[in-house]
XYZ file of C-alpha atoms in Angstrom:
707
model
C 107.581 46.039 146.107
C 110.796 46.859 147.927
C 113.687 44.462 147.433
C 114.831 43.027 150.780
C 118.382 41.823 151.234
C 118.693 38.637 153.300
C 122.031 37.639 154.939
C 122.622 33.966 155.621
C 125.365 32.689 158.003
C 126.510 29.092 157.579
C 128.031 27.451 160.660
C 130.628 24.721 160.020
C 129.383 21.150 160.742
C 130.305 19.365 163.927
C 132.753 16.467 163.502
C 132.529 13.201 165.350
C 135.740 11.439 166.566
C 135.666 8.062 168.279
C 132.063 8.311 169.137
C 132.362 11.665 170.948
C 131.222 14.931 169.560
C 133.899 17.537 169.584
C 133.003 21.151 168.736
C 135.767 23.082 167.149
C 135.771 26.664 168.344
C 137.370 29.760 167.046
C 140.205 29.751 169.627
C 141.124 26.063 169.352
C 141.203 26.365 165.581
C 143.626 29.230 165.825
C 145.902 27.305 168.212
C 145.862 24.298 165.970
C 146.815 26.408 162.963
C 149.669 27.968 164.931
C 150.962 24.632 166.232
C 150.425 22.875 162.942
C 148.858 19.788 164.570
C 146.323 17.769 162.638
C 142.800 18.073 163.811
C 141.137 15.313 161.871
C 139.737 14.190 158.600
C 136.983 16.798 158.562
C 139.411 19.602 157.859
C 139.975 18.511 154.296
C 136.268 18.470 153.642
C 135.929 21.987 155.145
C 138.701 23.399 153.025
C 137.310 21.730 149.939
C 133.906 23.247 150.572
C 135.438 26.775 150.708
C 137.397 26.404 147.438
C 136.371 29.076 144.851
C 134.663 27.889 141.744
C 135.440 29.959 138.656
C 133.194 30.033 135.647
C 134.902 28.952 132.463
C 134.457 32.331 130.702
C 135.867 34.470 133.548
C 138.614 36.878 132.566
C 141.952 36.666 134.245
C 142.854 40.192 135.340
C 146.062 41.520 136.850
C 146.231 43.264 140.205
C 146.431 46.705 138.563
C 143.317 45.976 136.523
C 141.526 44.682 139.584
C 142.363 47.821 141.547
C 141.189 50.139 138.757
C 138.028 52.053 139.696
C 135.162 52.721 137.354
C 132.873 55.598 138.333
C 129.276 55.560 137.249
C 127.039 58.538 137.813
C 123.393 57.901 138.423
C 121.136 60.651 137.092
C 117.474 61.282 137.712
C 116.676 61.566 134.017
C 114.159 59.150 132.639
C 115.648 57.551 129.501
C 112.174 56.654 128.262
C 110.778 60.181 128.614
C 109.739 61.653 125.227
C 111.780 64.641 124.024
C 109.547 65.892 121.206
C 106.277 66.832 122.897
C 104.490 69.793 121.250
C 101.609 71.842 122.634
C 99.330 74.298 120.867
C 100.037 77.938 121.795
C 96.844 79.994 121.641
C 98.864 83.177 121.975
C 100.942 82.603 118.843
C 98.453 80.334 117.057
C 100.990 77.562 116.330
C 102.266 74.320 117.811
C 105.412 74.855 119.886
C 107.959 72.373 121.239
C 108.002 72.008 125.044
C 111.480 72.490 126.464
C 110.970 70.974 129.959
C 109.868 67.298 130.117
C 108.754 65.632 133.348
C 111.387 62.998 134.317
C 109.305 61.361 137.072
C 108.611 57.639 136.559
C 105.796 56.252 138.747
C 106.098 52.512 139.545
C 103.183 52.219 141.915
C 100.410 54.579 143.016
C 97.359 54.043 145.156
C 94.641 56.481 146.103
C 94.376 56.548 149.888
C 91.493 57.537 152.166
C 93.517 59.017 155.016
C 92.505 62.446 156.219
C 94.814 64.747 158.241
C 93.684 65.407 161.800
C 94.180 69.160 161.470
C 91.908 69.452 158.439
C 88.243 70.480 158.676
C 87.025 67.034 157.650
C 89.275 65.395 160.258
C 87.855 67.605 163.028
C 84.282 66.815 161.980
C 84.892 63.049 162.073
C 86.604 63.291 165.463
C 83.655 65.297 166.808
C 81.150 62.691 165.490
C 83.112 59.856 167.109
C 83.112 61.649 170.473
C 79.366 62.217 170.259
C 78.713 58.598 169.401
C 80.916 57.371 172.272
C 79.237 59.678 174.841
C 75.735 58.653 173.692
C 76.585 54.941 174.059
C 77.933 55.431 177.621
C 74.847 57.417 178.642
C 72.482 54.730 177.293
C 74.380 52.029 179.234
C 74.090 54.013 182.485
C 70.339 54.613 181.955
C 69.668 50.900 181.272
C 71.487 49.786 184.422
C 69.616 52.316 186.576
C 66.233 51.388 185.122
C 66.867 47.697 185.880
C 67.705 48.499 189.523
C 64.576 50.642 189.837
C 62.401 47.890 188.391
C 63.725 45.331 190.890
C 63.118 47.730 193.777
C 59.595 48.404 192.577
C 58.836 44.685 192.362
C 59.986 44.191 195.916
C 57.906 47.168 197.113
C 54.869 45.889 195.262
C 55.226 42.522 196.913
C 55.457 44.149 200.310
C 52.503 46.391 199.620
C 50.417 43.466 198.416
C 51.199 41.641 201.567
C 50.564 44.630 203.768
C 47.587 46.139 202.023
C 46.033 43.811 199.575
C 43.198 46.192 199.059
C 45.532 48.857 197.661
C 45.590 48.471 193.859
C 46.227 51.879 192.222
C 49.202 54.209 192.634
C 48.666 57.906 193.224
C 48.803 60.272 190.224
C 51.510 62.448 191.784
C 53.955 59.522 192.072
C 53.402 58.626 188.416
C 54.180 62.192 187.299
C 57.343 62.240 189.409
C 58.556 59.046 187.786
C 57.946 60.476 184.309
C 59.997 63.604 185.068
C 62.781 61.492 186.529
C 62.916 59.422 183.338
C 63.104 62.559 181.202
C 65.927 63.900 183.338
C 67.814 60.618 183.204
C 67.789 60.431 179.347
C 70.675 62.603 177.987
C 70.003 65.178 175.288
C 72.140 64.740 172.128
C 73.988 67.997 171.375
C 73.571 69.534 167.906
C 76.512 69.442 165.457
C 78.327 72.763 165.541
C 79.370 74.115 162.141
C 82.883 75.482 161.780
C 82.893 79.177 160.920
C 84.973 80.536 158.037
C 87.314 83.063 159.631
C 88.316 84.723 156.349
C 84.915 84.755 154.629
C 86.654 83.753 151.404
C 85.085 82.034 148.425
C 86.972 81.007 145.312
C 85.332 80.898 141.939
C 86.830 79.998 138.594
C 85.502 80.219 135.067
C 86.923 79.381 131.690
C 86.346 81.785 128.826
C 86.019 80.793 125.235
C 88.846 81.760 122.907
C 87.938 83.850 119.903
C 87.807 81.658 116.828
C 90.313 82.470 114.112
C 88.789 83.293 110.773
C 90.461 83.058 107.406
C 89.013 85.000 104.533
C 89.899 83.884 101.087
C 88.755 84.903 97.668
C 89.392 83.345 94.341
C 90.092 85.583 91.383
C 89.780 84.819 87.757
C 93.175 84.049 86.221
C 94.398 86.548 83.635
C 93.795 85.526 80.042
C 96.663 83.704 78.418
C 97.517 83.145 74.801
C 99.862 80.531 73.435
C 102.107 81.536 70.564
C 104.243 79.048 68.739
C 106.318 79.314 65.586
C 109.278 77.649 63.992
C 112.452 79.647 63.361
C 114.592 78.376 60.523
C 117.677 79.899 58.986
C 115.911 81.132 55.871
C 113.005 82.645 57.904
C 115.486 84.650 59.993
C 117.246 85.778 56.804
C 113.948 86.877 55.194
C 113.015 88.865 58.315
C 116.343 90.750 58.252
C 115.930 91.513 54.538
C 112.422 92.923 55.084
C 113.676 95.153 57.920
C 116.498 96.523 55.759
C 114.067 97.287 52.924
C 111.786 99.200 55.328
C 114.708 101.286 56.611
C 115.781 102.177 53.058
C 112.251 103.246 52.154
C 111.922 105.470 55.210
C 115.283 107.128 54.435
C 114.149 107.902 50.888
C 110.885 109.415 52.171
C 112.692 111.595 54.716
C 114.966 112.994 52.020
C 111.981 114.013 49.926
C 110.128 115.644 52.858
C 110.300 119.334 53.884
C 111.512 120.325 57.396
C 107.903 120.788 58.581
C 107.025 117.373 57.210
C 110.026 115.920 59.034
C 108.671 117.207 62.342
C 105.268 115.753 61.562
C 106.908 112.466 60.658
C 108.780 112.404 63.955
C 105.557 113.000 65.853
C 103.915 110.154 63.934
C 106.837 107.872 64.720
C 106.530 108.741 68.400
C 102.838 107.933 68.277
C 103.630 104.613 66.592
C 106.208 103.741 69.221
C 103.803 104.734 72.012
C 101.067 102.597 70.431
C 103.468 99.665 70.152
C 104.526 100.066 73.770
C 100.892 100.160 74.874
C 100.220 96.913 73.057
C 103.028 95.304 74.965
C 102.072 92.911 77.752
C 103.996 94.879 80.385
C 102.023 98.079 79.831
C 98.751 96.160 80.250
C 99.442 95.703 83.944
C 100.717 99.229 84.644
C 97.351 100.431 85.950
C 96.954 97.365 88.168
C 100.547 97.706 89.388
C 99.946 101.371 90.266
C 96.844 100.446 92.275
C 98.733 97.715 94.131
C 101.584 100.136 94.828
C 99.164 102.652 96.332
C 97.566 99.923 98.468
C 100.979 98.879 99.799
C 101.884 102.503 100.555
C 98.542 103.046 102.260
C 99.257 100.103 104.556
C 102.840 101.251 105.142
C 101.903 104.841 105.988
C 98.580 103.993 107.629
C 99.402 105.826 110.868
C 100.305 108.987 108.910
C 97.104 108.759 106.876
C 95.072 108.391 110.086
C 96.776 111.493 111.528
C 96.103 113.417 108.313
C 92.411 112.523 108.371
C 91.458 112.487 112.045
C 94.185 113.784 114.385
C 93.506 117.083 116.140
C 95.980 118.405 118.691
C 94.013 118.470 121.971
C 96.735 120.538 123.640
C 95.590 123.616 121.692
C 92.839 124.120 124.260
C 95.490 124.833 126.907
C 97.701 127.054 124.744
C 97.176 130.788 124.680
C 96.093 131.298 121.060
C 99.111 129.378 119.755
C 99.290 126.390 117.451
C 101.613 123.694 116.161
C 102.492 121.913 112.930
C 102.304 118.120 112.780
C 104.750 116.515 110.283
C 103.040 114.000 108.016
C 104.740 112.725 104.855
C 108.204 113.444 103.542
C 108.667 113.394 99.766
C 112.096 112.868 98.240
C 113.682 111.265 95.205
C 117.222 109.974 94.733
C 117.639 111.713 91.380
C 116.834 115.114 92.910
C 118.800 114.566 96.116
C 121.320 117.384 95.643
C 118.939 119.829 93.967
C 117.066 122.547 95.860
C 113.288 122.867 95.762
C 112.808 125.975 93.621
C 109.041 125.861 93.045
C 105.858 124.310 94.512
C 102.361 124.285 93.058
C 99.177 122.317 93.863
C 97.119 120.893 91.033
C 93.829 122.857 90.809
C 91.751 119.780 89.901
C 93.351 116.947 91.908
C 93.817 118.159 95.485
C 96.276 115.406 96.413
C 98.649 116.106 93.491
C 101.359 118.772 93.512
C 104.322 119.682 91.325
C 107.869 120.265 92.556
C 110.570 122.079 90.586
C 114.209 121.247 91.324
C 117.202 123.399 90.463
C 119.955 125.382 92.151
C 120.139 128.948 93.456
C 123.946 128.804 93.519
C 125.476 130.440 90.457
C 128.611 128.285 90.694
C 126.771 124.953 91.075
C 124.424 124.737 88.141
C 123.434 121.286 86.881
C 120.359 119.554 85.504
C 116.795 120.270 86.583
C 113.907 117.979 87.577
C 110.140 118.339 87.427
C 108.425 115.887 89.772
C 104.728 115.448 90.487
C 103.861 113.721 93.767
C 100.583 112.398 95.110
C 99.748 112.091 98.808
C 98.403 108.628 98.002
C 101.922 107.470 97.091
C 104.600 109.347 99.052
C 107.382 106.891 98.221
C 107.722 107.655 94.498
C 106.598 110.509 92.187
C 103.751 110.027 89.731
C 105.565 111.865 86.913
C 109.276 112.520 86.363
C 110.685 114.974 83.808
C 114.333 115.960 83.550
C 115.874 118.966 81.843
C 119.357 120.122 80.962
C 119.003 123.386 82.904
C 117.665 123.882 86.412
C 113.961 124.642 86.858
C 113.436 127.907 88.789
C 109.632 128.282 88.677
C 106.462 126.531 87.480
C 102.714 126.941 87.229
C 99.780 124.602 86.403
C 96.918 125.731 84.207
C 93.555 126.081 85.967
C 91.358 124.837 83.117
C 93.888 122.354 81.709
C 95.504 120.738 84.798
C 97.689 118.512 82.608
C 99.674 121.500 81.240
C 102.671 122.614 83.331
C 104.788 125.623 82.356
C 108.318 125.928 83.763
C 111.052 128.557 83.659
C 114.720 127.527 83.438
C 117.923 129.016 84.762
C 119.241 129.462 81.213
C 116.322 131.790 80.300
C 114.163 129.293 78.425
C 110.512 128.504 79.139
C 108.912 125.134 78.396
C 105.493 123.486 78.598
C 105.076 119.860 79.628
C 101.973 117.845 78.795
C 101.252 115.147 81.411
C 99.048 113.243 78.974
C 101.979 112.490 76.702
C 104.236 109.658 77.865
C 107.569 111.013 76.593
C 109.722 113.112 78.893
C 110.418 115.957 76.438
C 108.432 119.225 76.689
C 105.677 119.820 74.137
C 106.747 123.454 73.641
C 110.082 125.079 74.339
C 111.501 128.509 73.630
C 114.804 129.095 71.899
C 117.157 131.930 71.078
C 115.264 132.535 67.858
C 111.874 132.686 69.559
C 113.052 135.346 72.039
C 114.095 133.520 75.171
C 115.302 135.414 78.231
C 119.008 136.079 78.657
C 118.919 135.592 82.448
C 117.174 133.095 84.763
C 113.384 133.052 84.651
C 112.217 133.657 88.242
C 108.458 133.308 87.829
C 105.827 132.207 85.309
C 102.029 132.576 85.467
C 99.235 131.260 83.255
C 96.730 133.866 82.072
C 93.270 133.697 80.537
C 93.065 132.759 76.875
C 93.469 135.590 74.397
C 90.894 136.760 71.855
C 91.674 133.849 69.542
C 91.312 131.302 72.402
C 95.028 130.611 72.391
C 96.739 129.632 75.637
C 99.168 132.239 76.975
C 101.350 132.847 80.014
C 103.706 135.529 81.367
C 107.291 135.273 82.556
C 109.673 137.575 84.437
C 113.461 137.413 84.397
C 116.561 139.143 85.703
C 117.081 140.672 82.236
C 114.294 143.160 83.039
C 111.810 141.828 80.486
C 108.248 140.758 81.267
C 107.213 138.599 78.331
C 103.841 137.278 77.207
C 104.032 133.863 75.507
C 101.270 132.544 73.257
C 100.878 128.892 72.259
C 100.183 128.396 68.601
C 99.896 125.047 66.871
C 103.566 124.178 66.771
C 105.515 127.045 68.337
C 105.723 129.667 71.063
C 105.283 133.319 70.096
C 106.582 135.968 72.502
C 105.629 139.598 73.076
C 107.500 141.941 75.392
C 104.930 143.521 77.701
C 107.231 145.804 79.687
C 110.927 146.411 80.272
C 111.982 147.315 83.781
C 114.269 150.317 84.083
C 116.190 151.209 87.189
C 115.217 154.721 88.288
C 118.006 157.300 88.375
C 120.380 155.107 86.423
C 120.346 156.900 83.050
C 123.753 157.763 81.629
C 124.657 159.988 78.700
C 126.307 158.152 75.857
C 127.752 159.244 72.543
C 125.927 161.916 70.565
C 123.787 162.775 73.574
C 122.004 159.380 73.691
C 120.631 158.320 77.051
C 121.383 154.752 78.178
C 119.029 153.153 80.686
C 120.134 150.462 83.119
C 117.661 147.569 83.103
C 116.019 146.501 86.332
C 116.102 142.881 87.452
C 112.687 141.327 88.031
C 112.530 138.573 90.645
C 108.808 138.007 91.293
C 105.410 139.088 90.050
C 101.724 138.383 90.615
C 98.536 139.268 88.750
C 95.455 140.762 90.353
C 92.655 138.295 91.012
C 89.892 140.516 89.586
C 91.551 143.274 87.542
C 93.142 141.369 84.654
C 95.469 144.091 83.382
C 97.027 144.955 86.784
C 100.044 143.132 88.152
C 102.914 143.681 90.608
C 106.624 143.142 89.945
C 109.349 142.787 92.593
C 112.965 143.592 91.748
C 116.441 142.865 93.032
C 116.760 146.497 94.146
C 113.938 145.936 96.668
C 111.306 147.982 94.832
C 107.831 146.834 93.808
C 106.220 148.218 90.644
C 102.499 148.235 89.972
C 102.180 147.737 86.224
C 99.536 147.391 83.565
C 99.466 145.221 80.482
C 98.305 148.223 78.454
C 101.253 150.539 79.275
C 104.684 149.236 78.357
C 106.694 152.341 79.228
C 105.264 153.654 82.495
C 104.531 152.171 85.899
C 101.214 152.793 87.598
C 102.960 153.096 90.964
C 106.257 152.424 92.698
C 106.765 151.162 96.259
C 110.066 151.431 98.150
C 109.384 148.092 99.751
C 112.618 146.439 100.906
C 116.334 146.991 101.286
C 117.258 143.761 99.500
C 115.842 141.627 96.700
C 112.110 140.915 96.770
C 111.659 137.127 96.910
C 107.877 136.897 96.549
C 104.823 139.080 95.885
C 101.265 137.832 96.356
C 97.817 139.431 96.107
C 95.272 138.505 98.790
C 92.742 135.924 97.545
C 89.902 137.816 99.318
C 90.674 141.534 99.577
C 91.212 143.319 96.258
C 93.437 146.082 97.712
C 95.811 144.009 99.824
C 99.030 142.312 98.774
C 102.008 140.875 100.632
C 105.747 140.828 99.949
C 108.812 139.215 101.502
C 112.518 139.832 101.094
C 115.985 138.687 102.053
C 116.129 141.661 104.444
C 114.292 139.436 107.016
C 110.933 141.219 106.680
C 107.396 140.398 105.578
C 105.190 143.386 104.722
C 101.460 143.695 104.071
C 100.375 146.545 101.794
C 97.324 148.411 100.627
C 98.094 149.190 96.977
C 96.432 152.607 97.335
C 98.928 153.548 100.090
C 102.669 153.656 99.520
C 103.603 152.683 103.069
C 103.140 149.169 104.452
C 100.266 148.393 106.807
C 102.060 145.639 108.744
C 105.772 144.838 109.038
C 107.121 141.621 110.571
C 110.813 140.950 111.226
C 111.566 137.201 111.252
C 115.323 137.389 112.111
C 116.343 135.536 108.958
C 116.018 135.830 105.184
C 112.439 135.067 104.115
C 112.247 132.668 101.185
C 108.531 132.597 100.432
C 105.085 133.647 101.713
C 101.616 132.261 101.004
C 98.053 133.277 101.866
C 95.729 130.701 103.448
C 92.744 129.773 101.250
C 90.316 129.464 104.203
C 90.883 132.842 105.931
C 91.762 136.356 104.800
C 93.936 137.007 107.885
C 96.065 133.839 107.902
C 99.348 133.512 105.993
C 102.579 131.525 106.282
C 106.222 132.436 105.743
C 109.408 130.337 105.622
C 112.924 131.459 106.507
C 116.406 130.204 105.722
C 117.013 129.158 109.347
C 114.631 126.208 108.869
C 111.524 127.674 110.526
C 107.944 127.979 109.342
C 105.928 130.924 110.685
C 102.119 131.044 110.639
C 100.337 134.353 111.306
C 96.686 135.134 112.040
C 96.091 138.881 112.130
C 92.679 138.495 113.760
C 94.293 136.776 116.782
C 97.674 138.487 117.037
C 98.669 141.494 114.948
C 102.219 141.700 116.301
C 103.817 138.251 116.055
C 103.337 134.771 114.679
C 101.059 132.335 116.503
C 103.315 129.461 115.397
C 107.087 129.482 114.766
C 108.352 125.953 114.408
C 111.506 124.409 112.889
C 110.450 121.725 110.419
C 113.734 120.508 108.865
C 115.795 117.668 110.308
C 119.158 119.443 110.048
C 119.972 123.023 111.015
C 121.930 123.590 107.808
C 118.884 122.964 105.640
C 117.221 126.125 104.355
C 113.513 126.265 103.581
C 112.856 127.813 100.188
C 109.107 127.605 99.446
C 105.704 127.066 101.081
C 102.202 126.411 99.717
C 98.753 125.877 101.301
C 96.509 123.073 100.102
C 93.308 124.569 98.635
C 90.992 122.226 100.606
C 92.781 120.240 103.301
C 94.320 121.949 106.405
C 97.899 121.142 105.377
C 100.909 122.959 103.941
C 103.954 121.734 102.023
C 107.420 123.208 102.449
C 110.561 122.555 100.386
C 114.199 122.922 101.375
C 117.514 123.255 99.559
C 118.273 119.512 99.858
C 115.413 118.399 97.633
C 113.025 117.371 100.433
C 109.341 118.301 100.547
C 107.606 117.965 103.924
C 103.844 117.909 104.422
C 102.599 119.486 107.684
C 99.138 119.567 109.266
C 97.875 122.749 110.923
C 96.593 122.403 114.481
C 93.062 123.723 115.310
C 94.353 127.045 116.680
C 95.959 127.849 113.298
C 92.666 127.506 111.427
C 90.148 128.908 113.886
C 86.770 129.622 112.400
C 84.202 132.014 113.960
C 82.372 130.507 116.941
C 78.693 129.728 116.704
C 76.406 131.784 118.937
C 73.158 130.486 120.338
C 70.253 131.205 118.044
C 72.482 132.749 115.374
C 73.938 131.213 112.263
C 77.623 131.707 111.590
C 78.102 133.886 108.529
C 80.571 132.493 106.043
C 81.813 133.497 102.646
C 84.146 135.979 100.944
C 82.197 139.005 102.179
C 82.758 138.025 105.818
C 86.488 137.497 105.214
C 86.818 140.830 103.429
C 85.057 142.600 106.313
C 87.327 140.890 108.841
C 90.499 142.063 107.092
C 89.049 145.489 106.376
C 88.358 145.985 110.081
C 92.043 145.433 110.877
C 93.190 147.708 108.063
C 90.899 150.509 109.206
C 92.501 150.442 112.632
C 95.934 150.879 111.072
C 94.712 153.581 108.684
C 93.267 155.595 111.554
C 96.557 155.460 113.427
C 98.496 156.551 110.344
C 96.188 159.473 109.634
C 96.523 160.704 113.245
C 100.328 160.563 113.122
């Protein structure tokens, strides 16, 4: 309810003097006050009635305090409104605090039944009321008229009876006329007219069910635990120290009595003991589980890259004119090898996701340690194996039949073999000055088939001009010089008529895939020698290949006559070893660091240059230029040093001089296979690839014979 303020006015009482009533007005009172005359006894009572009555606890304030103003601001905030209301957010799946609270306080509310006149319902009711009112008026008019007609008929009947008593029945025509008049007099009630919807609009609403949230949980068995308890007293600690000292004295006495060979055997046994002790440790028990968890975390972290590696195909290749692209996938790097160049790359022949990386330095003035790292595509964040060496690693190779054996060549001329099965970081075999190590950097090493005694052996080439065969015996490396490179036309006459030969500097070599004894050697002078294991003094053939040092030589994996070479003179050349002139020459406008044949096609190969670009060629599509030339390093200063194709997957890996290895996926145009024809099966296999390359070579041979 609304509070109503009532004002009451109190009139002063009338006073009686000497029996007459005298009314004191406003003007007389004023005159009396001015003149100071006494009006009567009633004045005292009036003044007494207007005297102020103060409550006993009222404060006595000064005029300044009374005049002081206090401002109070009235706000529309409800003091009783709750400030901690939370609502469930289906979007975020949690309860969230509501920031805006309704401050409206309702004191009284009542649901009314009033309808606006302009609404549809209001118009319908108004129309019904008008119809009802019109029907009532029409019924009143009809009743009054019927009464008048009845009275007139009674009078007529009386007259007729008097005039013609014999007349009893009315004619049929008059009765019909009366019936029609009655029908006309009764008003027809109009039908209710429905209001049309001008917009033809209908609103529908539906509420959808929210997807239920599901939690999946699994309970694992807790790892087994063992409780160990013991008491440690002063004398027990003393006895333990005494026993340890006695053991050390005994081992020293045994070592003195042993021969040098026995010492080595003893060291190996001690290493085995330490490895066995470390395996029995609790930490090593969880290494396998920790490695699996690490791979799972990396798989989740690099999930988008893994999806691209498995399923992504560049759809834009359909609109390119026989050109392709390289999609960057993973980037492999390690902090320890940050300032070391990638000097060698090699895929593991058994595990297609594992590859080895050799780190060293090509700068003569900046030589430091070397690193051998083995990465897996399942874990791009950290290498699977890490081996360090005092000298930089310049080359490496993994054995085909024993994929755990890795041979490396060092900058100081040594060669070493690492066994991945052994946990220690030292090489299992290593050359020395006594065992005939090279005097210059070892530029390439290659595993060969086992010799007659089933001993493992490999070859190495160095800048000292020696090509050496190394054989692994039980505990040492035995070397044999296969051939010594001599620079042609560099013989000088010495004392007593002796001829001195200047040694050639070997930089790269490769063995034939089918003919075991034949191999090629590239030199710093730019020449390529075709050599045989059987002849140590003569070359089978000599090719004037390049104007600068040959960086890589590689036989074709399909065609037995074709090999490829690259050089720092910016060129890549494809040769037929029966012809001394190159079949194809490609100028890449920068020093070429490495070349590699594709394993899936005889006409596809890749080359990398020092300006940071990777070039992919397909001779069957374009014989004159690369179908893909793409920069793949992040900085322009970075130089790409090596490239390798994966034997199964359509990817390549490239390494630069900053220690980074980048994995790239080939687009469909770079690995085009022969199209299927209707009703014909596509022929596949080495014979088809050989014929495809032979067809191209025959075209070039015909041109050369004509010229």
